[in-house]
């Protein structure tokens, strides 16, 4: 049996997510003995809550209904008695506002059977499209 320190084979990726959406970060590691995986956010351990949960063995960290305060540096930590391996990812939660009209539709008189164009243009802060 060959012993080996932890090695992260699939690390979390940087993500931009919309406020209110679901964030999922993945991390897989190997080593012998098999490493224990846990998560940190901005240097502090992440604990399970009603909105934050882990899959078996903490391979996935999921946060439901993300808030701006969930933005930060997340670190996957894989640990066994031979060592520690870490990989980090930056998460940015973006507060996207509602759409707004650049110019609004307006009432228009038309003659039956003719073609009518009604220009309307809107935008929002959604930079994730």
Backbone as ProteinMPNN parsed JSONL, in Angstrom:
{"seq_chain_A": "XXXXXXXXXXXXXXXXXXXXXXXXXXXXXXXXXXXXXXXXXXXXXXXXXXXXXXXXXXXXXXXXXXXXXXXXXXXXXXXXXXXXXXXXXXXXXXXXXXXXXXXXXXXXXXXXXXXXXXXXXXXXXXXXX", "coords_chain_A": {"N_chain_A": [[0.854, -1.174, 0.0], [0.721, 2.091, -0.982], [1.342, 5.152, 0.419], [0.025, 8.484, 0.117], [0.078, 12.046, -0.088], [-2.653, 14.468, -0.025], [-4.145, 15.408, -3.152], [-5.592, 17.686, -5.228], [-7.894, 16.993, -7.668], [-10.013, 17.993, -9.068], [-10.908, 21.185, -8.98], [-12.653, 24.029, -7.492], [-14.2, 26.606, -9.507], [-13.774, 30.059, -10.49], [-16.583, 32.22, -10.199], [-19.299, 34.221, -11.387], [-22.346, 35.106, -10.136], [-25.907, 35.559, -10.146], [-27.787, 37.458, -7.803], [-29.9, 35.708, -5.584], [-29.844, 33.344, -7.003], [-28.627, 29.908, -7.368], [-25.592, 28.711, -6.105], [-22.993, 26.512, -6.906], [-20.136, 24.856, -5.939], [-17.462, 22.746, -6.787], [-15.293, 20.088, -5.715], [-12.799, 17.719, -5.902], [-10.65, 15.235, -4.61], [-7.698, 13.197, -4.391], [-5.681, 10.74, -2.737], [-3.804, 8.843, -0.318], [-4.1, 7.837, 2.837], [-7.571, 8.332, 1.79], [-8.4, 11.697, 1.399], [-9.967, 14.003, 3.695], [-12.433, 16.36, 2.895], [-13.05, 19.809, 3.192], [-14.466, 23.149, 3.494], [-13.592, 26.63, 3.173], [-14.445, 30.073, 3.599], [-13.314, 33.178, 2.819], [-11.233, 32.713, 4.631], [-12.458, 31.533, 6.845], [-14.021, 28.627, 8.285], [-16.648, 27.006, 6.454], [-19.933, 26.455, 7.389], [-22.706, 24.171, 7.499], [-26.012, 25.281, 6.788], [-29.497, 26.263, 6.646], [-29.495, 27.197, 4.072], [-27.036, 26.62, 3.063], [-25.317, 23.847, 2.037], [-23.719, 20.59, 1.915], [-22.676, 17.96, -0.314], [-22.313, 14.38, 0.006], [-19.323, 13.725, 1.708], [-18.457, 16.324, 1.284], [-17.888, 17.079, -1.339], [-19.294, 18.727, -3.07], [-20.201, 22.085, -2.591], [-23.035, 23.836, -1.931], [-24.983, 26.725, -2.241], [-28.048, 28.004, -1.681], [-30.221, 30.524, -2.973], [-28.421, 32.842, -3.17], [-26.786, 35.67, -1.685], [-25.477, 39.042, -1.728], [-23.608, 39.09, 0.286], [-22.544, 36.56, 0.166], [-20.496, 36.652, -1.612], [-16.985, 36.25, -2.188], [-13.787, 34.712, -1.318], [-13.535, 31.389, -1.813], [-12.316, 28.363, -0.509], [-11.307, 25.139, -1.198], [-10.392, 22.558, 0.856], [-8.359, 19.807, 1.149], [-7.484, 17.126, 3.136], [-5.287, 14.884, 4.724], [-3.45, 12.615, 6.908], [-0.937, 12.95, 5.854], [-0.706, 15.42, 4.735], [-1.876, 18.619, 3.376], [-3.93, 19.951, 0.831], [-4.915, 22.728, -1.138], [-7.287, 24.634, -3.004], [-8.438, 27.592, -4.481], [-11.303, 29.713, -5.21], [-12.823, 32.555, -6.653], [-15.84, 34.135, -5.875], [-18.387, 36.119, -7.086], [-21.233, 37.815, -6.3], [-23.847, 39.22, -7.998], [-25.957, 41.961, -7.898], [-28.617, 42.244, -9.688], [-30.584, 44.632, -11.149], [-34.085, 45.467, -11.851], [-35.484, 45.44, -15.217], [-35.385, 48.47, -17.193], [-37.009, 51.066, -18.988], [-35.58, 52.527, -21.849], [-36.651, 54.078, -23.815], [-40.093, 54.498, -23.735], [-43.03, 52.633, -24.75], [-45.746, 54.135, -26.554], [-49.036, 55.606, -26.965], [-50.722, 55.2, -30.049], [-52.323, 56.204, -32.966], [-53.899, 54.402, -35.573], [-54.6, 53.395, -38.903], [-56.919, 51.035, -39.954], [-55.695, 48.034, -41.324], [-53.23, 48.985, -42.054], [-49.638, 49.001, -41.622], [-48.037, 49.189, -38.504], [-45.446, 50.476, -36.552], [-44.091, 50.156, -33.364], [-41.833, 51.448, -31.506], [-39.742, 50.333, -28.85], [-37.533, 50.2, -26.175], [-35.493, 48.577, -23.835], [-33.386, 48.025, -20.947], [-31.216, 46.307, -18.615], [-29.196, 45.663, -15.677], [-27.884, 43.322, -16.19], [-25.061, 41.715, -16.485], [-24.332, 39.19, -16.976], [-25.332, 37.847, -19.148]], "CA_chain_A": [[0.0, 0.0, 0.0], [1.527, 3.293, -1.121], [0.703, 6.327, 1.007], [0.207, 9.691, -0.699], [-0.606, 13.235, 0.432], [-3.798, 14.874, -0.844], [-3.953, 16.118, -4.411], [-6.903, 18.076, -5.743], [-7.995, 16.62, -9.078], [-11.04, 18.868, -9.63], [-11.06, 22.3, -8.056], [-13.724, 24.977, -7.778], [-13.879, 27.627, -10.5], [-14.295, 31.405, -10.255], [-17.942, 32.343, -10.718], [-20.167, 35.374, -11.184], [-23.715, 34.59, -10.046], [-26.943, 36.551, -9.862], [-28.405, 37.399, -6.491], [-31.087, 34.861, -5.551], [-29.65, 32.079, -7.723], [-27.943, 28.85, -6.62], [-24.158, 28.584, -6.361], [-22.43, 25.198, -6.615], [-18.689, 24.731, -6.102], [-17.076, 21.339, -6.732], [-13.905, 19.792, -5.384], [-12.487, 16.304, -5.725], [-9.24, 15.032, -4.276], [-7.273, 11.833, -4.118], [-4.587, 10.579, -1.788], [-3.935, 7.617, 0.445], [-5.535, 7.576, 2.869], [-8.452, 9.267, 1.108], [-8.466, 12.915, 2.207], [-11.209, 14.641, 4.154], [-12.599, 17.65, 2.223], [-13.863, 20.821, 3.856], [-14.48, 24.426, 2.777], [-13.434, 27.911, 3.877], [-14.805, 31.293, 2.868], [-12.566, 34.308, 3.377], [-10.397, 32.247, 5.73], [-13.24, 30.93, 7.927], [-14.714, 27.405, 7.867], [-18.047, 27.132, 6.03], [-20.798, 25.519, 8.1], [-24.006, 23.937, 6.874], [-27.178, 26.002, 7.307], [-30.671, 25.934, 5.833], [-29.231, 27.612, 2.698], [-25.7, 26.146, 2.684], [-25.207, 22.423, 2.338], [-22.67, 19.826, 1.245], [-22.992, 16.589, -0.694], [-21.507, 13.427, 0.774], [-17.881, 13.975, 1.741], [-18.206, 17.752, 0.993], [-17.375, 17.263, -2.698], [-19.971, 19.916, -3.588], [-20.735, 23.093, -1.68], [-24.155, 24.493, -2.604], [-25.645, 27.805, -1.505], [-29.312, 28.4, -2.303], [-30.652, 31.922, -2.821], [-27.23, 33.597, -2.789], [-26.874, 37.093, -1.372], [-24.214, 39.741, -1.983], [-22.67, 38.704, 1.352], [-21.926, 35.276, -0.176], [-19.308, 36.921, -2.425], [-15.736, 36.104, -1.45], [-12.831, 33.692, -1.735], [-13.851, 30.065, -1.282], [-11.169, 27.464, -0.598], [-11.505, 23.714, -0.947], [-9.254, 22.017, 1.6], [-8.303, 18.345, 1.209], [-6.528, 16.89, 4.22], [-5.088, 13.585, 5.38], [-2.326, 12.73, 7.851], [0.305, 13.238, 5.142], [-0.63, 16.801, 4.283], [-3.046, 19.424, 3.019], [-3.94, 20.591, -0.49], [-5.964, 23.743, -1.199], [-7.547, 25.345, -4.252], [-9.413, 28.644, -4.192], [-12.106, 30.288, -6.29], [-13.491, 33.815, -6.323], [-17.266, 34.18, -6.189], [-18.956, 37.466, -7.063], [-22.692, 37.812, -6.419], [-24.208, 40.486, -8.629], [-27.334, 42.389, -7.664], [-29.149, 42.698, -10.971], [-31.822, 45.378, -10.984], [-35.133, 45.163, -12.821], [-35.329, 46.152, -16.484], [-35.929, 49.833, -17.239], [-37.209, 51.534, -20.358], [-34.774, 53.622, -22.38], [-37.782, 54.877, -24.263], [-41.279, 53.703, -23.473], [-44.054, 52.619, -25.788], [-46.709, 55.23, -26.439], [-50.279, 55.412, -27.709], [-50.567, 55.522, -31.458], [-53.516, 56.005, -33.794], [-53.562, 53.695, -36.805], [-55.684, 53.107, -39.834], [-57.074, 49.599, -40.097], [-55.08, 47.449, -42.502], [-51.885, 49.512, -42.286], [-48.577, 48.502, -40.748], [-47.663, 50.131, -37.448], [-44.261, 50.138, -35.766], [-44.099, 50.775, -32.039], [-40.503, 51.218, -30.932], [-39.618, 50.232, -27.4], [-36.205, 49.681, -25.869], [-35.264, 48.461, -22.397], [-32.116, 47.417, -20.554], [-31.024, 46.109, -17.18], [-27.794, 45.588, -15.275], [-27.477, 41.928, -16.289], [-23.803, 41.555, -17.221], [-24.042, 37.765, -17.064], [-25.998, 37.244, -20.303]], "C_chain_A": [[0.898, 1.235, 0.0], [0.761, 4.483, -0.549], [0.992, 7.55, 0.151], [-0.531, 10.863, -0.067], [-1.771, 13.619, -0.492], [-3.363, 15.613, -2.105], [-5.342, 16.428, -4.95], [-6.927, 17.811, -7.245], [-9.081, 17.413, -9.803], [-11.29, 19.974, -8.624], [-12.217, 23.205, -8.435], [-13.252, 26.033, -8.775], [-14.445, 28.973, -10.077], [-15.674, 31.515, -10.893], [-18.514, 33.718, -10.431], [-21.585, 34.835, -11.199], [-24.674, 35.714, -9.696], [-27.478, 36.355, -8.453], [-29.678, 36.555, -6.583], [-30.934, 33.531, -6.257], [-28.953, 31.066, -6.811], [-26.487, 28.78, -7.069], [-23.732, 27.167, -6.004], [-20.941, 25.227, -6.925], [-18.328, 23.261, -5.913], [-15.601, 21.19, -6.39], [-13.755, 18.288, -5.195], [-10.994, 16.172, -5.473], [-8.958, 13.542, -4.153], [-6.078, 11.872, -3.184], [-4.801, 9.263, -1.063], [-3.288, 7.813, 1.803], [-6.341, 8.687, 2.181], [-8.621, 10.521, 1.969], [-9.889, 13.32, 2.583], [-11.274, 16.008, 3.475], [-13.476, 18.55, 3.076], [-13.644, 22.155, 3.167], [-14.257, 25.601, 3.709], [-13.963, 29.02, 2.969], [-14.112, 32.441, 3.575], [-11.823, 33.913, 4.648], [-11.126, 31.567, 6.867], [-13.929, 29.66, 7.432], [-16.171, 27.695, 7.487], [-18.842, 26.054, 6.75], [-22.113, 25.347, 7.354], [-25.079, 24.751, 7.589], [-28.372, 25.564, 6.475], [-30.459, 26.306, 4.368], [-27.889, 27.103, 2.169], [-25.614, 24.668, 3.039], [-24.152, 21.76, 1.462], [-23.241, 18.497, 0.769], [-22.158, 15.68, 0.195], [-20.032, 13.761, 0.628], [-17.499, 15.39, 1.298], [-17.638, 17.993, -0.399], [-18.018, 18.477, -3.359], [-20.434, 20.795, -2.436], [-21.82, 23.822, -2.459], [-24.746, 25.541, -1.682], [-26.884, 28.187, -2.294], [-29.588, 29.865, -2.027], [-29.487, 32.81, -2.368], [-27.537, 35.076, -2.579], [-25.513, 37.718, -1.663], [-23.172, 39.341, -0.94], [-22.025, 37.339, 1.111], [-20.734, 35.443, -1.113], [-18.06, 36.713, -1.573], [-14.841, 35.045, -2.059], [-13.175, 32.387, -1.028], [-12.652, 29.16, -1.517], [-11.63, 26.048, -0.291], [-10.234, 23.206, -0.28], [-9.386, 20.492, 1.629], [-7.172, 17.986, 2.166], [-6.488, 15.409, 4.609], [-3.854, 13.707, 6.267], [-0.993, 13.024, 7.178], [0.393, 14.674, 4.638], [-1.969, 17.428, 3.958], [-2.847, 19.95, 1.598], [-5.114, 21.565, -0.515], [-6.06, 24.321, -2.608], [-8.626, 26.372, -3.947], [-10.136, 29.106, -5.446], [-12.756, 31.566, -5.779], [-14.945, 33.74, -6.773], [-17.73, 35.62, -6.044], [-20.456, 37.33, -7.277], [-23.107, 39.192, -6.89], [-25.682, 40.764, -8.403], [-27.855, 43.014, -8.951], [-30.484, 43.379, -10.734], [-32.854, 44.991, -12.025], [-34.882, 45.904, -14.13], [-35.919, 47.558, -16.391], [-36.008, 50.26, -18.703], [-36.225, 52.638, -20.695], [-35.694, 54.602, -23.102], [-38.997, 53.96, -24.258], [-42.215, 53.681, -24.672], [-45.063, 53.738, -25.53], [-47.947, 54.893, -27.263], [-50.091, 55.899, -29.134], [-51.889, 55.254, -32.17], [-53.081, 55.335, -35.082], [-54.812, 53.49, -37.644], [-55.72, 51.598, -40.035], [-56.469, 49.122, -41.414], [-53.69, 47.975, -42.803], [-50.901, 48.894, -41.298], [-48.195, 49.59, -39.756], [-46.407, 49.608, -36.759], [-44.331, 50.9, -34.459], [-42.75, 50.511, -31.391], [-40.548, 51.204, -29.404], [-38.238, 49.648, -27.137], [-36.02, 49.694, -24.358], [-33.888, 47.857, -22.165], [-32.17, 47.11, -19.072], [-29.534, 45.97, -16.917], [-27.215, 44.193, -15.438], [-26.223, 41.786, -17.146], [-23.46, 40.088, -17.432], [-24.637, 37.11, -18.301], [-25.002, 36.614, -21.242]], "O_chain_A": [[1.738, 1.397, 0.885], [-0.348, 4.781, -0.992], [2.054, 7.656, -0.463], [-1.642, 10.697, 0.436], [-1.85, 13.134, -1.621], [-2.365, 16.334, -2.122], [-6.169, 15.53, -5.106], [-6.1, 18.328, -7.996], [-9.066, 17.495, -11.031], [-11.822, 19.73, -7.541], [-12.707, 23.157, -9.563], [-12.058, 26.319, -8.875], [-15.467, 29.037, -9.393], [-15.916, 30.982, -11.975], [-18.256, 34.31, -9.383], [-21.991, 34.179, -12.158], [-24.306, 36.688, -9.04], [-27.606, 35.228, -7.973], [-30.44, 36.674, -7.542], [-31.8, 32.665, -6.13], [-28.721, 31.334, -5.632], [-26.193, 28.789, -8.265], [-24.067, 26.668, -4.93], [-20.533, 25.576, -8.033], [-18.823, 22.607, -4.996], [-14.775, 22.04, -6.724], [-14.491, 17.668, -4.427], [-10.184, 16.9, -6.046], [-9.843, 12.74, -3.855], [-5.542, 12.94, -2.888], [-5.858, 8.644, -1.182], [-2.068, 7.941, 1.905], [-5.87, 9.812, 2.014], [-8.952, 10.414, 3.15], [-10.858, 13.02, 1.886], [-10.286, 16.742, 3.474], [-14.5, 18.125, 3.611], [-12.739, 22.286, 2.343], [-14.667, 25.584, 4.87], [-13.93, 28.915, 1.743], [-14.296, 32.653, 4.774], [-11.784, 34.67, 5.619], [-10.479, 31.061, 7.784], [-14.377, 29.609, 6.287], [-16.837, 28.519, 8.114], [-18.472, 24.88, 6.727], [-22.575, 26.257, 6.666], [-25.067, 24.896, 8.811], [-28.281, 24.616, 5.694], [-31.163, 25.79, 3.5], [-27.637, 27.149, 0.965], [-25.811, 24.282, 4.192], [-23.75, 22.286, 0.424], [-24.175, 17.966, 1.37], [-21.391, 16.151, 1.034], [-19.56, 14.049, -0.472], [-16.339, 15.635, 0.968], [-16.973, 19.004, -0.625], [-17.363, 19.182, -4.127], [-20.982, 20.315, -1.444], [-21.555, 24.367, -3.53], [-24.981, 25.29, -0.5], [-26.79, 28.638, -3.435], [-29.229, 30.385, -0.97], [-29.556, 33.449, -1.318], [-28.426, 35.645, -3.213], [-24.519, 37.011, -1.825], [-21.983, 39.262, -1.25], [-21.055, 36.993, 1.786], [-20.027, 34.472, -1.383], [-18.078, 36.973, -0.37], [-15.09, 34.546, -3.156], [-13.113, 32.294, 0.198], [-12.044, 29.183, -2.587], [-12.258, 25.791, 0.736], [-9.133, 23.402, -0.794], [-10.399, 19.957, 2.078], [-6.05, 18.473, 2.031], [-7.525, 14.773, 4.796], [-3.272, 14.787, 6.369], [-0.012, 13.318, 7.862], [1.447, 15.103, 4.167], [-3.033, 16.866, 4.218], [-1.744, 20.341, 1.215], [-6.182, 21.268, 0.02], [-5.058, 24.474, -3.306], [-9.599, 26.081, -3.252], [-9.667, 28.926, -6.569], [-13.183, 31.648, -4.628], [-15.244, 33.337, -7.897], [-17.501, 36.261, -5.018], [-20.904, 36.802, -8.294], [-22.77, 40.203, -6.274], [-26.54, 39.925, -8.675], [-27.566, 44.171, -9.257], [-31.408, 42.779, -10.185], [-32.544, 44.271, -12.974], [-34.145, 46.89, -14.151], [-36.837, 47.805, -15.609], [-35.188, 49.868, -19.533], [-36.051, 53.579, -19.92], [-35.521, 55.816, -22.999], [-38.943, 52.815, -24.708], [-42.199, 54.588, -25.505], [-45.2, 54.216, -24.404], [-47.92, 54.023, -28.133], [-49.393, 56.881, -29.388], [-52.496, 54.198, -31.992], [-52.023, 55.652, -35.627], [-55.928, 53.422, -37.13], [-54.689, 50.963, -40.257], [-56.691, 49.713, -42.471], [-53.028, 47.475, -43.712], [-51.294, 48.339, -40.272], [-48.048, 50.757, -40.118], [-46.324, 48.427, -36.423], [-44.59, 52.103, -34.428], [-42.549, 49.457, -30.788], [-41.288, 51.956, -28.771], [-37.824, 48.703, -27.808], [-36.339, 50.674, -23.685], [-33.298, 47.257, -23.064], [-33.052, 47.587, -18.357], [-28.713, 46.139, -17.819], [-26.157, 43.901, -14.881], [-26.302, 41.741, -18.374], [-22.417, 39.77, -18.003], [-24.458, 35.907, -18.488], [-25.389, 36.058, -22.27]]}, "name": "protein", "num_of_chains": 1, "seq": "XXXXXXXXXXXXXXXXXXXXXXXXXXXXXXXXXXXXXXXXXXXXXXXXXXXXXXXXXXXXXXXXXXXXXXXXXXXXXXXXXXXXXXXXXXXXXXXXXXXXXXXXXXXXXXXXXXXXXXXXXXXXXXXXX"}
